[in-house]
Short mmCIF file of C-alpha atoms and ligand atoms in Angstrom, two decimals:
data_model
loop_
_atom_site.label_atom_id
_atom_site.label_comp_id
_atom_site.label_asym_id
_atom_site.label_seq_id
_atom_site.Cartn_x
_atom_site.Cartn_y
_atom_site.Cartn_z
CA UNK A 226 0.00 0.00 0.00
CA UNK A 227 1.01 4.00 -0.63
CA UNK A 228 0.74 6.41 1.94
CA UNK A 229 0.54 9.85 0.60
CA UNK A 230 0.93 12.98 3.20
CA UNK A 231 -0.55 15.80 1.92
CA UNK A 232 -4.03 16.34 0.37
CA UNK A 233 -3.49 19.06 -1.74
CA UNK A 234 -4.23 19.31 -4.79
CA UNK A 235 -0.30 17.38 -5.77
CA UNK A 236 -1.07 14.39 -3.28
CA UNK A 237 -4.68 14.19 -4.03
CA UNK A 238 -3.89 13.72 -7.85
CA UNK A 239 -1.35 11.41 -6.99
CA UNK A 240 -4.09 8.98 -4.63
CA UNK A 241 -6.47 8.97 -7.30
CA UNK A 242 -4.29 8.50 -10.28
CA UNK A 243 -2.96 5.35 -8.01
CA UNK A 244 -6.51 4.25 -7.04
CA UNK A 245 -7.52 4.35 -10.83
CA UNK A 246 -4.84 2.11 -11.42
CA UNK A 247 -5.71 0.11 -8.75
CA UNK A 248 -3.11 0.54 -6.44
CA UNK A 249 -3.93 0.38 -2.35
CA UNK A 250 -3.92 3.93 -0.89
CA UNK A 251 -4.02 5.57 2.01
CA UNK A 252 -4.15 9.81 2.31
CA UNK A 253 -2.94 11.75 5.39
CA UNK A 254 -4.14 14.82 6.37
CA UNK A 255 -5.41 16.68 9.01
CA UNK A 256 -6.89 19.83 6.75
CA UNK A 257 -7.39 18.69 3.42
CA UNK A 258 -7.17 20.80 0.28
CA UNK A 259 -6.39 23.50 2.75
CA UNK A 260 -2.67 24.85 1.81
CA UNK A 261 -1.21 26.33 -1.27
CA UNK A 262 -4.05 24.67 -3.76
CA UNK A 263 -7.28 26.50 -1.83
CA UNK A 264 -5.15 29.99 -2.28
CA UNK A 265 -4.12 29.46 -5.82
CA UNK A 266 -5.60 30.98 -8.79
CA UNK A 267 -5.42 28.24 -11.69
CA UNK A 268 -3.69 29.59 -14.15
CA UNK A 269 -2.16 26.86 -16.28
CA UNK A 270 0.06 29.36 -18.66
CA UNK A 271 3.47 27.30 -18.84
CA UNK A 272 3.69 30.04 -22.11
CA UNK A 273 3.32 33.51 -20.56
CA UNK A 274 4.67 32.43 -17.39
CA UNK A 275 8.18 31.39 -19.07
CA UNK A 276 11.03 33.92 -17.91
CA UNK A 277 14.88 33.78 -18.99
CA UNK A 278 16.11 30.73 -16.50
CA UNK A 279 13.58 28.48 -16.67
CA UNK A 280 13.52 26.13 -19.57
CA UNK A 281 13.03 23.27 -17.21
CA UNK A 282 10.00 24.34 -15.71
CA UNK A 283 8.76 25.37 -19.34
CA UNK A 284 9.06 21.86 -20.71
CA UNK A 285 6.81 20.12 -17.69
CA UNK A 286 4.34 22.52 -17.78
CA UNK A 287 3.66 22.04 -21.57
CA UNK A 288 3.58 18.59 -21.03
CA UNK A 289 0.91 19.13 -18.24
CA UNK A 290 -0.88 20.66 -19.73
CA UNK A 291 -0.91 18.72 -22.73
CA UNK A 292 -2.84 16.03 -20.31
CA UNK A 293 -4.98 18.60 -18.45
CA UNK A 294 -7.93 18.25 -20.46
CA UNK A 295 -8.02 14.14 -20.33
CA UNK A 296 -7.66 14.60 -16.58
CA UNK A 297 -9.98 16.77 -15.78
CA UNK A 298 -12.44 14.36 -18.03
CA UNK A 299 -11.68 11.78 -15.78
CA UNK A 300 -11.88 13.52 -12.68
CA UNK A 301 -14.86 14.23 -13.65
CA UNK A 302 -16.56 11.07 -14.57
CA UNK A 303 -14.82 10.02 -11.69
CA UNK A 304 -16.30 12.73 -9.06
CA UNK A 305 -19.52 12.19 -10.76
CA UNK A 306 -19.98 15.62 -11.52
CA UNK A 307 -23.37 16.60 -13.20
CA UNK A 308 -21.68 19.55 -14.94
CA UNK A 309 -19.50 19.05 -17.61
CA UNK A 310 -15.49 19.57 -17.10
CA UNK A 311 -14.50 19.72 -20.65
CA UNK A 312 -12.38 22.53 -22.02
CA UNK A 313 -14.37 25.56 -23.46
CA UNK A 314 -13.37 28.36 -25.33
CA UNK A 315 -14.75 31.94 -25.60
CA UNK A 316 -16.05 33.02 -28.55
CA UNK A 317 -14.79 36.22 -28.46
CA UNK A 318 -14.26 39.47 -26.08
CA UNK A 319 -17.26 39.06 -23.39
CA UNK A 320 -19.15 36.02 -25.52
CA UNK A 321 -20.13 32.72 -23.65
CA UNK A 322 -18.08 29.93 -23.79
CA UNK A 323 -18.58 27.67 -26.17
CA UNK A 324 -18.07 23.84 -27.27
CA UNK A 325 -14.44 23.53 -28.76
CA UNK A 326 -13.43 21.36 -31.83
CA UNK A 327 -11.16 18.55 -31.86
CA UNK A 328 -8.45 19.74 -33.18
CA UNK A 329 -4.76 19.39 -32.03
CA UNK A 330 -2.35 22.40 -31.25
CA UNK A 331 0.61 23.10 -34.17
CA UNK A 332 2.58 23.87 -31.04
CA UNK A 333 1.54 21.42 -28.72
CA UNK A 334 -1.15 23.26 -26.35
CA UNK A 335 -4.11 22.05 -24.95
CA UNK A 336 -5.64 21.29 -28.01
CA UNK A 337 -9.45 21.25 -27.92
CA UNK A 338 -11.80 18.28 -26.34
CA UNK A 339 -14.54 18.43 -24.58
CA UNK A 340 -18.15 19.63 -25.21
CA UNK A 341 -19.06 21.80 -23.19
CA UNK A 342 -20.25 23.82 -19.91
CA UNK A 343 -18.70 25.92 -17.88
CA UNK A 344 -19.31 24.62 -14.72
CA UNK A 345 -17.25 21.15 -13.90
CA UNK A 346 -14.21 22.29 -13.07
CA UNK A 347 -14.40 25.76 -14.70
CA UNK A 348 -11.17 24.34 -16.76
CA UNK A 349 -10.79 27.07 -19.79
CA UNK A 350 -8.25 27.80 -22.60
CA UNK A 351 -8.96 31.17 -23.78
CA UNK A 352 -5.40 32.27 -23.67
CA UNK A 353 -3.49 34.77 -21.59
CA UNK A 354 -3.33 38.19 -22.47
CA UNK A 355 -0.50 40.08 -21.13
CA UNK A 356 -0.35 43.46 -21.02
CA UNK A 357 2.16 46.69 -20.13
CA UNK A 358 0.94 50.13 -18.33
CA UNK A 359 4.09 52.39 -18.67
CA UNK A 360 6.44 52.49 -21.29
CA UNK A 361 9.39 50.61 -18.98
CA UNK A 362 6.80 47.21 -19.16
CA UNK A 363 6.21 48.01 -22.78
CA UNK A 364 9.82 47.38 -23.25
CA UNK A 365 10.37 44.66 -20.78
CA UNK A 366 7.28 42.64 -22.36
CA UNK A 367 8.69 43.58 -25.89
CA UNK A 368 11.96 41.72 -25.06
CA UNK A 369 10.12 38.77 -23.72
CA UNK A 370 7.97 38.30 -26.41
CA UNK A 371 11.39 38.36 -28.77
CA UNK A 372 12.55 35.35 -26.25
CA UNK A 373 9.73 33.63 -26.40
CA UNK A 374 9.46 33.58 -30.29
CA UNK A 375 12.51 32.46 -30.70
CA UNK A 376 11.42 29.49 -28.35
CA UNK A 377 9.07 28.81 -30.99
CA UNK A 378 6.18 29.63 -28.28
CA UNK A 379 3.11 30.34 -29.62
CA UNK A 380 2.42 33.76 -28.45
CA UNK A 381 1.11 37.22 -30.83
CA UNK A 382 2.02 40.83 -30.12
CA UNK A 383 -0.55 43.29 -29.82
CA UNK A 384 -0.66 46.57 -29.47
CA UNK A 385 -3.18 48.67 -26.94
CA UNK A 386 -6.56 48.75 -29.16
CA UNK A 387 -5.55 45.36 -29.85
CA UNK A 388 -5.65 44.66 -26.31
CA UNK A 389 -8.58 46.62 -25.96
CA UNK A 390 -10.71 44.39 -28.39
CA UNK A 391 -10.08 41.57 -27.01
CA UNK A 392 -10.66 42.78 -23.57
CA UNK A 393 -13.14 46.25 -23.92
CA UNK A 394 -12.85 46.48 -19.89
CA UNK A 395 -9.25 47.22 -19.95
CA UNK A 396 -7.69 50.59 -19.44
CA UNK A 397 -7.21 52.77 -22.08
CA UNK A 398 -3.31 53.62 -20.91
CA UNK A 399 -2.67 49.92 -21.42
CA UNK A 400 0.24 50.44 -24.03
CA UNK A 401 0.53 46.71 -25.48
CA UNK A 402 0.23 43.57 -25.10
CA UNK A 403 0.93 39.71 -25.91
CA UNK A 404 -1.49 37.13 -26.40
CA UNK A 405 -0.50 33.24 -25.54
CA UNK A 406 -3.64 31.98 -26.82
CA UNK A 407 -3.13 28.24 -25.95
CA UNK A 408 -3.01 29.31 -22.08
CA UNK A 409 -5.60 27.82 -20.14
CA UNK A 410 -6.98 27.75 -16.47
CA UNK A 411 -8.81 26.14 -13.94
CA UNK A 412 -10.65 26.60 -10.62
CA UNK A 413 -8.40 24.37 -8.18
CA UNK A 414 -10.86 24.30 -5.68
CA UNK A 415 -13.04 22.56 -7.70
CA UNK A 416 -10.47 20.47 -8.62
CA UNK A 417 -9.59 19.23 -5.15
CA UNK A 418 -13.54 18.90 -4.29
CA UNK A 419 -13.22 16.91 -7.23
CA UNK A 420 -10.28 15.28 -6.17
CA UNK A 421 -11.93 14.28 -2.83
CA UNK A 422 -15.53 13.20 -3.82
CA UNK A 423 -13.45 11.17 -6.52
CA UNK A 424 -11.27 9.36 -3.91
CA UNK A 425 -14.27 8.92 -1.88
CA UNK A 426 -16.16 7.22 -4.50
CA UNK A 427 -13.26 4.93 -5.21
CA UNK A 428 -13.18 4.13 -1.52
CA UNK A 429 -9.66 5.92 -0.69
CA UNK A 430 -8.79 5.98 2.91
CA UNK A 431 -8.19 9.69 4.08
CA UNK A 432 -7.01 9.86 7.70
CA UNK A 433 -7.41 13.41 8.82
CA UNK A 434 -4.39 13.53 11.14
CA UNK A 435 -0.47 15.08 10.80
CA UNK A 436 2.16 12.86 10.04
CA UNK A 437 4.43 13.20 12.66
CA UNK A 438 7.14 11.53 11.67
CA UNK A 439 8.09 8.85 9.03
CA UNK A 440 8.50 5.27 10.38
CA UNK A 441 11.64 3.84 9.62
CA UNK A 442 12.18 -0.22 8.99
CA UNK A 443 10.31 -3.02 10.42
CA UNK A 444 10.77 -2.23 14.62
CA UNK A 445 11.62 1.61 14.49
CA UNK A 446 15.50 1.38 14.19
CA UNK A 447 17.07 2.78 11.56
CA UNK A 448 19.14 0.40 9.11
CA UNK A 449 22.03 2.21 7.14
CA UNK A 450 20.53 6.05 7.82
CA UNK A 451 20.55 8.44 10.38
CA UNK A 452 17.87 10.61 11.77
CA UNK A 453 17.55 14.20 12.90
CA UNK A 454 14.64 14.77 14.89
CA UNK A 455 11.74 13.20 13.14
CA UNK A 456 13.57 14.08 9.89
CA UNK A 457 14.74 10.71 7.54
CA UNK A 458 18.71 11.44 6.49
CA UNK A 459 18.97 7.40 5.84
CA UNK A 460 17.13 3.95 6.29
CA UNK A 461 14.29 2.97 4.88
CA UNK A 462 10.50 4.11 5.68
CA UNK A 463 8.13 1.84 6.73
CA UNK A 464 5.24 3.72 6.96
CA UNK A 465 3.74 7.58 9.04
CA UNK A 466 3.45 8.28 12.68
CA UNK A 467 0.08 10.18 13.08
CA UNK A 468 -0.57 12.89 15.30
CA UNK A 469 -4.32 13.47 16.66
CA UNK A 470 -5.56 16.73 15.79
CA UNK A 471 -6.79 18.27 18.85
CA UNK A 472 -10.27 17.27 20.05
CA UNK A 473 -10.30 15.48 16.89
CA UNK A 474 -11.52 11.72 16.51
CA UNK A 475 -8.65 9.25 17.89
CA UNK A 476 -6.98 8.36 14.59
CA UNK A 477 -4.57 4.77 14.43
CA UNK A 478 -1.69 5.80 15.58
CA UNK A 479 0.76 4.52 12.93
CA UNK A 480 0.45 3.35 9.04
CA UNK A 481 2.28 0.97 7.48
CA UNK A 482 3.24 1.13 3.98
CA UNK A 483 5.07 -0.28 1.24
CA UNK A 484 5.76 3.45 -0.10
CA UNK A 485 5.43 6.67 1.50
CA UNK A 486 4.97 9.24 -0.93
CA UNK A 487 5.89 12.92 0.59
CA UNK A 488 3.66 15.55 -1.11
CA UNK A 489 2.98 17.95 2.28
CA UNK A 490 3.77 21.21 -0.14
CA UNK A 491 5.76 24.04 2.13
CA UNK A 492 5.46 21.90 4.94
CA UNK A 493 7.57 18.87 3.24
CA UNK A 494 10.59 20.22 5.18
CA UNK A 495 9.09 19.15 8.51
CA UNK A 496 9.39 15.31 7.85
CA UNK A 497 12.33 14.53 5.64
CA UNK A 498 15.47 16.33 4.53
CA UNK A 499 14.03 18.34 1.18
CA UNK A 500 14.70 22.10 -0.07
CA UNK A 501 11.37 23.66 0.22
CA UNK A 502 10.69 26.77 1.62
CA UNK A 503 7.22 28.43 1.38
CA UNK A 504 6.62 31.62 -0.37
CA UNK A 505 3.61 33.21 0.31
CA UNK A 506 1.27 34.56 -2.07
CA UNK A 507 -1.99 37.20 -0.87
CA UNK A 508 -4.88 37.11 -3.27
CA UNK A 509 -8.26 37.86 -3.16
CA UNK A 510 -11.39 36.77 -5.15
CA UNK A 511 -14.16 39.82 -6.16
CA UNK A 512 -17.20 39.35 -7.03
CA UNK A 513 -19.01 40.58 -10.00
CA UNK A 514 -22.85 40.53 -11.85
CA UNK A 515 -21.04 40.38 -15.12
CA UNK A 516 -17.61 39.44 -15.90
CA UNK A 517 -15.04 41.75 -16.36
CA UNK A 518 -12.97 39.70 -18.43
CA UNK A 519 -13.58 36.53 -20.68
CA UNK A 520 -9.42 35.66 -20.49
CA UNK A 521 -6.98 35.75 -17.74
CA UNK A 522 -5.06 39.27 -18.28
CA UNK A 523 -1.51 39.95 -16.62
CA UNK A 524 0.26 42.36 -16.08
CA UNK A 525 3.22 44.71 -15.17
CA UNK A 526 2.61 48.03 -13.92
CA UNK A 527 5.77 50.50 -13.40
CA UNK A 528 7.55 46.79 -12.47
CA UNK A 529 5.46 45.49 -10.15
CA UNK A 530 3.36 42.70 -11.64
CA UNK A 531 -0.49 41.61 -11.14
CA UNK A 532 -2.91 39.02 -12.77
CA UNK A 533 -6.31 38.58 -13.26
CA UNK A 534 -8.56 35.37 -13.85
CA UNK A 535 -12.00 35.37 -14.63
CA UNK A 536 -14.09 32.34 -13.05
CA UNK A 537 -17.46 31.02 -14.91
CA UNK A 538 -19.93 31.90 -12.27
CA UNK A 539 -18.50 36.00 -12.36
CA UNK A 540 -15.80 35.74 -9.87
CA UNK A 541 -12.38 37.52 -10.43
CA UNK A 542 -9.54 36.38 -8.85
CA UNK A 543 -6.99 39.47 -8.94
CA UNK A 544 -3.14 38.03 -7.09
CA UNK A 545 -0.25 37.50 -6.14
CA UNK A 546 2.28 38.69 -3.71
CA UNK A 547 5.37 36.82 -3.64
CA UNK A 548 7.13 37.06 0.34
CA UNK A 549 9.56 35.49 1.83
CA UNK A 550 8.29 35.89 5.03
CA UNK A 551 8.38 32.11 6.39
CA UNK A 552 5.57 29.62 7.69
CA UNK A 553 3.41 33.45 7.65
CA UNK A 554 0.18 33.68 6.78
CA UNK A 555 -1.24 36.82 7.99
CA UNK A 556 -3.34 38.34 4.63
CA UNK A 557 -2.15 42.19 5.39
CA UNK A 558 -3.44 45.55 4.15
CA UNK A 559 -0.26 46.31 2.07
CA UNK A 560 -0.34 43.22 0.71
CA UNK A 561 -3.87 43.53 -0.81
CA UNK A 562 -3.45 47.44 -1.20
CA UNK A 563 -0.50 47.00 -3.85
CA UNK A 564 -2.91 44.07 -5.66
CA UNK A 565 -5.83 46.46 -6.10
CA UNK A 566 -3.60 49.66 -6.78
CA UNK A 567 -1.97 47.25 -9.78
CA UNK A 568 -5.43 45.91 -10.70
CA UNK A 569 -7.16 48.91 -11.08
CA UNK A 570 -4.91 50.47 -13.29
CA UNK A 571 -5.14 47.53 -15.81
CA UNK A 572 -9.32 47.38 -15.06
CA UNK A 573 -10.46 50.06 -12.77
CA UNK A 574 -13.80 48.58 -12.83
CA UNK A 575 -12.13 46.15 -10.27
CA UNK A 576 -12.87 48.94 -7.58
CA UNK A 577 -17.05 48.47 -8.34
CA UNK A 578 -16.84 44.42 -7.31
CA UNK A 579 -18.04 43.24 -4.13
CA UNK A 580 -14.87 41.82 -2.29
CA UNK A 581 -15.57 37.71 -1.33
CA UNK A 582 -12.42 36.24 0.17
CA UNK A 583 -9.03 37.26 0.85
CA UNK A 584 -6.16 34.21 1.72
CA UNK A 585 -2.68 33.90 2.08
CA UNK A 586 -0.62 30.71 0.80
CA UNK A 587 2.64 29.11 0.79
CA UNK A 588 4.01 28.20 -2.45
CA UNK A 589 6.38 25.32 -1.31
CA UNK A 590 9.61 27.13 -3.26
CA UNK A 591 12.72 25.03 -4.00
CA UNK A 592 16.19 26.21 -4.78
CA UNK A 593 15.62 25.98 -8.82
CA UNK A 594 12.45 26.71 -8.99
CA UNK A 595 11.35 23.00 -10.28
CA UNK A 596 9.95 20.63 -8.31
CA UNK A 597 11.18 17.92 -6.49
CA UNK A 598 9.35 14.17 -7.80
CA UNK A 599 10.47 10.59 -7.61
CA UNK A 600 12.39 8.21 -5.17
CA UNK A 601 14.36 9.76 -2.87
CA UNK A 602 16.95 7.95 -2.40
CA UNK A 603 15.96 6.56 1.20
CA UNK A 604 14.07 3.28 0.45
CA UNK A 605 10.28 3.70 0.41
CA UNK A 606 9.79 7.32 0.70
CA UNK A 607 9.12 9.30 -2.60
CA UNK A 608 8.72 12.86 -2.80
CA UNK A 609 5.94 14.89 -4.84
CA UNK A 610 6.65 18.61 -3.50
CA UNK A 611 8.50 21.85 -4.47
CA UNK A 612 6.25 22.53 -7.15
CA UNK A 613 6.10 26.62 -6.13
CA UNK A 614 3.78 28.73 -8.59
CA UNK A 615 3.00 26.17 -10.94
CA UNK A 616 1.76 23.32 -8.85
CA UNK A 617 -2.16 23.66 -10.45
CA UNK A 618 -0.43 23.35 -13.80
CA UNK A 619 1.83 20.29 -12.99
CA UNK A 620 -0.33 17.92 -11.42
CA UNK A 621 -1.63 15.81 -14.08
CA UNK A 622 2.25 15.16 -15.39
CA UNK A 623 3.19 14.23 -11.09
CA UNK A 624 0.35 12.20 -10.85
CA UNK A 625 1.54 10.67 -13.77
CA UNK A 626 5.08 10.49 -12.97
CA UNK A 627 4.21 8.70 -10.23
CA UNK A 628 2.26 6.40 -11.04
CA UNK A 629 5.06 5.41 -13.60
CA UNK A 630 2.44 6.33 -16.20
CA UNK A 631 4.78 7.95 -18.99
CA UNK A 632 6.34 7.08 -22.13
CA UNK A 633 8.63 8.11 -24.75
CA UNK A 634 9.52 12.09 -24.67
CA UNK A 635 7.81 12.72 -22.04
CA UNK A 636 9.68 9.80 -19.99
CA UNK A 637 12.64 12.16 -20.17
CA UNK A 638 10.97 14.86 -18.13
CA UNK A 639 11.40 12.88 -14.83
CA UNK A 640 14.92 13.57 -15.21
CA UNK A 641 14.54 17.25 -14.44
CA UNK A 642 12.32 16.91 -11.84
CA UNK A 643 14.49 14.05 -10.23
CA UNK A 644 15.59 14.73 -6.17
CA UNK A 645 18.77 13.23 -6.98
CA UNK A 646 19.89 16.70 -8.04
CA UNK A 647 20.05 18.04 -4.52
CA UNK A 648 22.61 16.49 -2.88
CA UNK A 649 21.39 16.99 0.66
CA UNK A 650 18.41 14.25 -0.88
CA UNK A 651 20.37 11.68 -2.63
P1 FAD B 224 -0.60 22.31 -0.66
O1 FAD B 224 -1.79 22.64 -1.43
O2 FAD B 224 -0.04 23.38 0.23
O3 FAD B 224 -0.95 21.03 0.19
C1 FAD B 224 -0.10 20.51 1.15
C2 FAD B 224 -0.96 19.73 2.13
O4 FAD B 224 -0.10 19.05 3.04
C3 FAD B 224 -1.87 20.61 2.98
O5 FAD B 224 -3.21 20.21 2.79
C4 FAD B 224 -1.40 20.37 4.40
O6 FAD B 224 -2.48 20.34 5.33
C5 FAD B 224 -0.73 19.02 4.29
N1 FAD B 224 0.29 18.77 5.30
C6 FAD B 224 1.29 19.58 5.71
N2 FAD B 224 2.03 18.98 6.66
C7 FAD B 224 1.48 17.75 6.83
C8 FAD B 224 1.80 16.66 7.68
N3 FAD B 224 2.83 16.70 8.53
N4 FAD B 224 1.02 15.55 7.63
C9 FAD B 224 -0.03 15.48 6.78
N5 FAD B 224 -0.36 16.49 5.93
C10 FAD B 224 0.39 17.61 5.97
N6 FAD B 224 -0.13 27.23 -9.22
C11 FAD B 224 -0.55 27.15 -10.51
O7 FAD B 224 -0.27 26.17 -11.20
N7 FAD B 224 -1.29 28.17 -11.07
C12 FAD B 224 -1.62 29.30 -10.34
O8 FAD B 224 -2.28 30.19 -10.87
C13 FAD B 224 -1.20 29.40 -9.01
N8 FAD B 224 -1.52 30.49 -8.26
C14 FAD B 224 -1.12 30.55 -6.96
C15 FAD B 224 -1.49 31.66 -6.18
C16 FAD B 224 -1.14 31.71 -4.83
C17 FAD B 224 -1.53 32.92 -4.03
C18 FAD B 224 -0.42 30.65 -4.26
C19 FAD B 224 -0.07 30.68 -2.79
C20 FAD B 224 -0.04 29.56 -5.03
C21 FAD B 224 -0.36 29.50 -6.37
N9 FAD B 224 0.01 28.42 -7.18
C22 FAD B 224 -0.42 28.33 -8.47
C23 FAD B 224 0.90 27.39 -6.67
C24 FAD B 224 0.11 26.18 -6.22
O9 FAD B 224 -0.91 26.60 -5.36
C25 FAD B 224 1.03 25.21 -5.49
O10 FAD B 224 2.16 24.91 -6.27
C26 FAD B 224 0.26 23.91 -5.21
O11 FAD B 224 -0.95 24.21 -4.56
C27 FAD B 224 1.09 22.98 -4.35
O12 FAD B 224 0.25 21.90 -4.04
P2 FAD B 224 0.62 20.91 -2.87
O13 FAD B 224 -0.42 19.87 -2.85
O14 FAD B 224 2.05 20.50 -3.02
O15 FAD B 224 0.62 21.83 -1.57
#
């Protein structure tokens, strides 16, 4: 049997891919689809999110979301969702979404399946639109667009009234802009309500407790390793101590396993000797009759950068601050002062929306940016963590890549995600 710890939305994919292949599984813990994946805003742009050092990360995401839309299909047979969680596409500026054809991408995107409905999992590919406010953003987004075309990405320069048509709600200083239109996104907390009513239906165990610790070898002693704490440096793991939560139901107090797969996101660092550190990200969600926007829009104003993403039902998701401010999750009035200030000169119909939630998350951040995914080098503990910003995007390919589930090119990508590449892991 596995054990995953962590029921976000990177060990949640990872039970039910396993389950679906019908492989024993057990999920720990204590606040499920509570961390990084409840904060998160979807966006599943491997294109406009590429910058100057990450190649890596580029390559993975494509590949994810290559298989987002055959996951989400399945999730959603699986979850036995009445609404439909196929891709949809606008058909144009502030037009409904429509049924998309089936039709691959030239340059490898999402491609188009799916027939249907917004609802589902809200999963949409109507592109990223990227836009500049001053003339210092023009130029920095004119440079990246070069970059990225010589990437062979698929993106288009636009210019403001460009921008504007595509988007009417947009401000008219908005100087430029460039469109990845194979960019997609979903709504992650559907996806791990998904996730849950699909593991439930498939009869997953999930044991709301904290793993403690990681059990090593058949009577606790360690064989070959040392241990720090509660921390694995060596030996091989047996299985999870549990901790109760407090006032709780009495959980078992230990769980065996063959494999213990370690996907606890910024927390990872409390049970086994990884490089993840969180980064925390404010963001809030507005609410809004009509929608603003029918694509995600991001931007850069005077340097300081901002996104929006437009949900089905009206809500707008406007983020993210990155801090490195530790385990801290305080949502503070700077923090969501410099989101609106950014947001409203991109859409200053932002101001007008009703304001719904406001969270804080930690982005579990690792030294290169890429996540950290396979054996670990102790016997029977994997790890499925590090995935920072881009951990919506990338869990179809680590659900895959753990479940041993790819082939050919993409078999090649495991390399760059492999721990072995840290040497305080191997
Ligand atoms: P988490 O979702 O944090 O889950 C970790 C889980 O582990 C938690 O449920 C926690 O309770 C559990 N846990 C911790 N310790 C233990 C323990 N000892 N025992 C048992 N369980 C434990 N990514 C994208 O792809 N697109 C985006 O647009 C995007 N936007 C973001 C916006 C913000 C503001 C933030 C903060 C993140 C964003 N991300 C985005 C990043 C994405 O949210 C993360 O990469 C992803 O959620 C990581 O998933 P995870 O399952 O590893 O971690």
């Amino acid at each position: 049997m596995d054990v995953i710890v962590g029921g976000g939305i990177v060990g949640l994919s990872i039970a039910w891919r396993l389950a679906r292949s019908g492989r024993p599984v057990t999920v720990v813990d204590p606040a499920p689809a509570s961390g990084a994946s409840y904060a998160a805003a979807g966006m599943l742009a491997p294109v406009s999110e590429v910058t100057y050092t990450e190649t890596p990360l580029l390559r993975l995401g494509m590949a994810s979301l290559r298989r987002w839309p055959s996951f989400a299909a399945e999730l959603a047979e699986d979850a036995g969702l009445t609404g439909n969680a196929g891709l949809t596409r606008n058909s144009g500026p502030t037009g409904d979404a429509e049924p998309t054809g089936d039709a691959g991408s030239p340059h490898g995107g999402l491609g188009a399946i799916g027939d249907g409905a917004r609802l589902g999992l809200d999963l949409r590919a109507d592109g990223t639109l990227d836009v500049a406010f001053g003339a210092d953003d023009l130029a920095t987004l004119d440079e990246l667009a070069t970059y990225m075309e010589k990437l062979g990405l698929p993106v288009e320069r636009l210019t403001g009234r460009e921008c504007r048509r595509l988007e009417p709600m947009l401000a008219p200083s908005v100087r430029g802009g460039l469109l990845a239109p194979e960019d997609a996104w979903v709504d992650p907390r559907r996806v791990t309500a998904a996730l849950l009513a699909a593991l439930d239906r498939l009869h997953v165990p999930l044991v709301r407790a904290r793993a403690a610790g990681l059990l090593r070898d058949r009577d606790g002693s360690v064989a070959g390793g040392s241990v720090a704490g509660d921390r694995v440096v060596g030996g091989r793991v047996v299985g999870v101590r549990l901790e109760p939560p407090p006032g709780g139901p009495e959980p078992p107090s230990e769980i065996r396993a063959e494999r213990v797969v370690l996907a606890a996101g910024a927390w990872s660092g409390e049970l086994a000797e990884v490089p993840v550190r969180p980064i925390k990200g404010q963001i809030m969600r507005l609410r809004s009759p009509q929608p603003l926007l029918s694509r995600c829009v991001r931007g850069t104003v005077h340097g300081s950068y901002v996104y929006l993403v437009p949900r089905g039902d009206g809500e707008l998701v406007v983020g993210a601050t990155q801090e490195e401010l530790g385990f801290d999750t305080r949502v503070t009035a700077g923090g969501l002062y410099e989101l609106l200030r950014d947001a409203r000169e991109l859409v200053p119909g932002v101001t007008e929306l009703e304001v719904a939630d406001v969270v804080a998350g930690l982005r579990p951040g690792t030294p290169d940016n890429v996540p950290i995914i396979g054996p670990s080098g102790t016997p029977g503990l994997d790890l499925a963590t590090g995935h920072y910003r881009g951990g919506v995007l990338l869990a179809p390919l680590t659900a895959a890549l753990m479940v041993g589930d790819l082939g050919g090119e993409e078999g090649e990508l495991a390399a760059l995600c492999s721990p072995g590449r840290f040497q305080e892991i191997s």
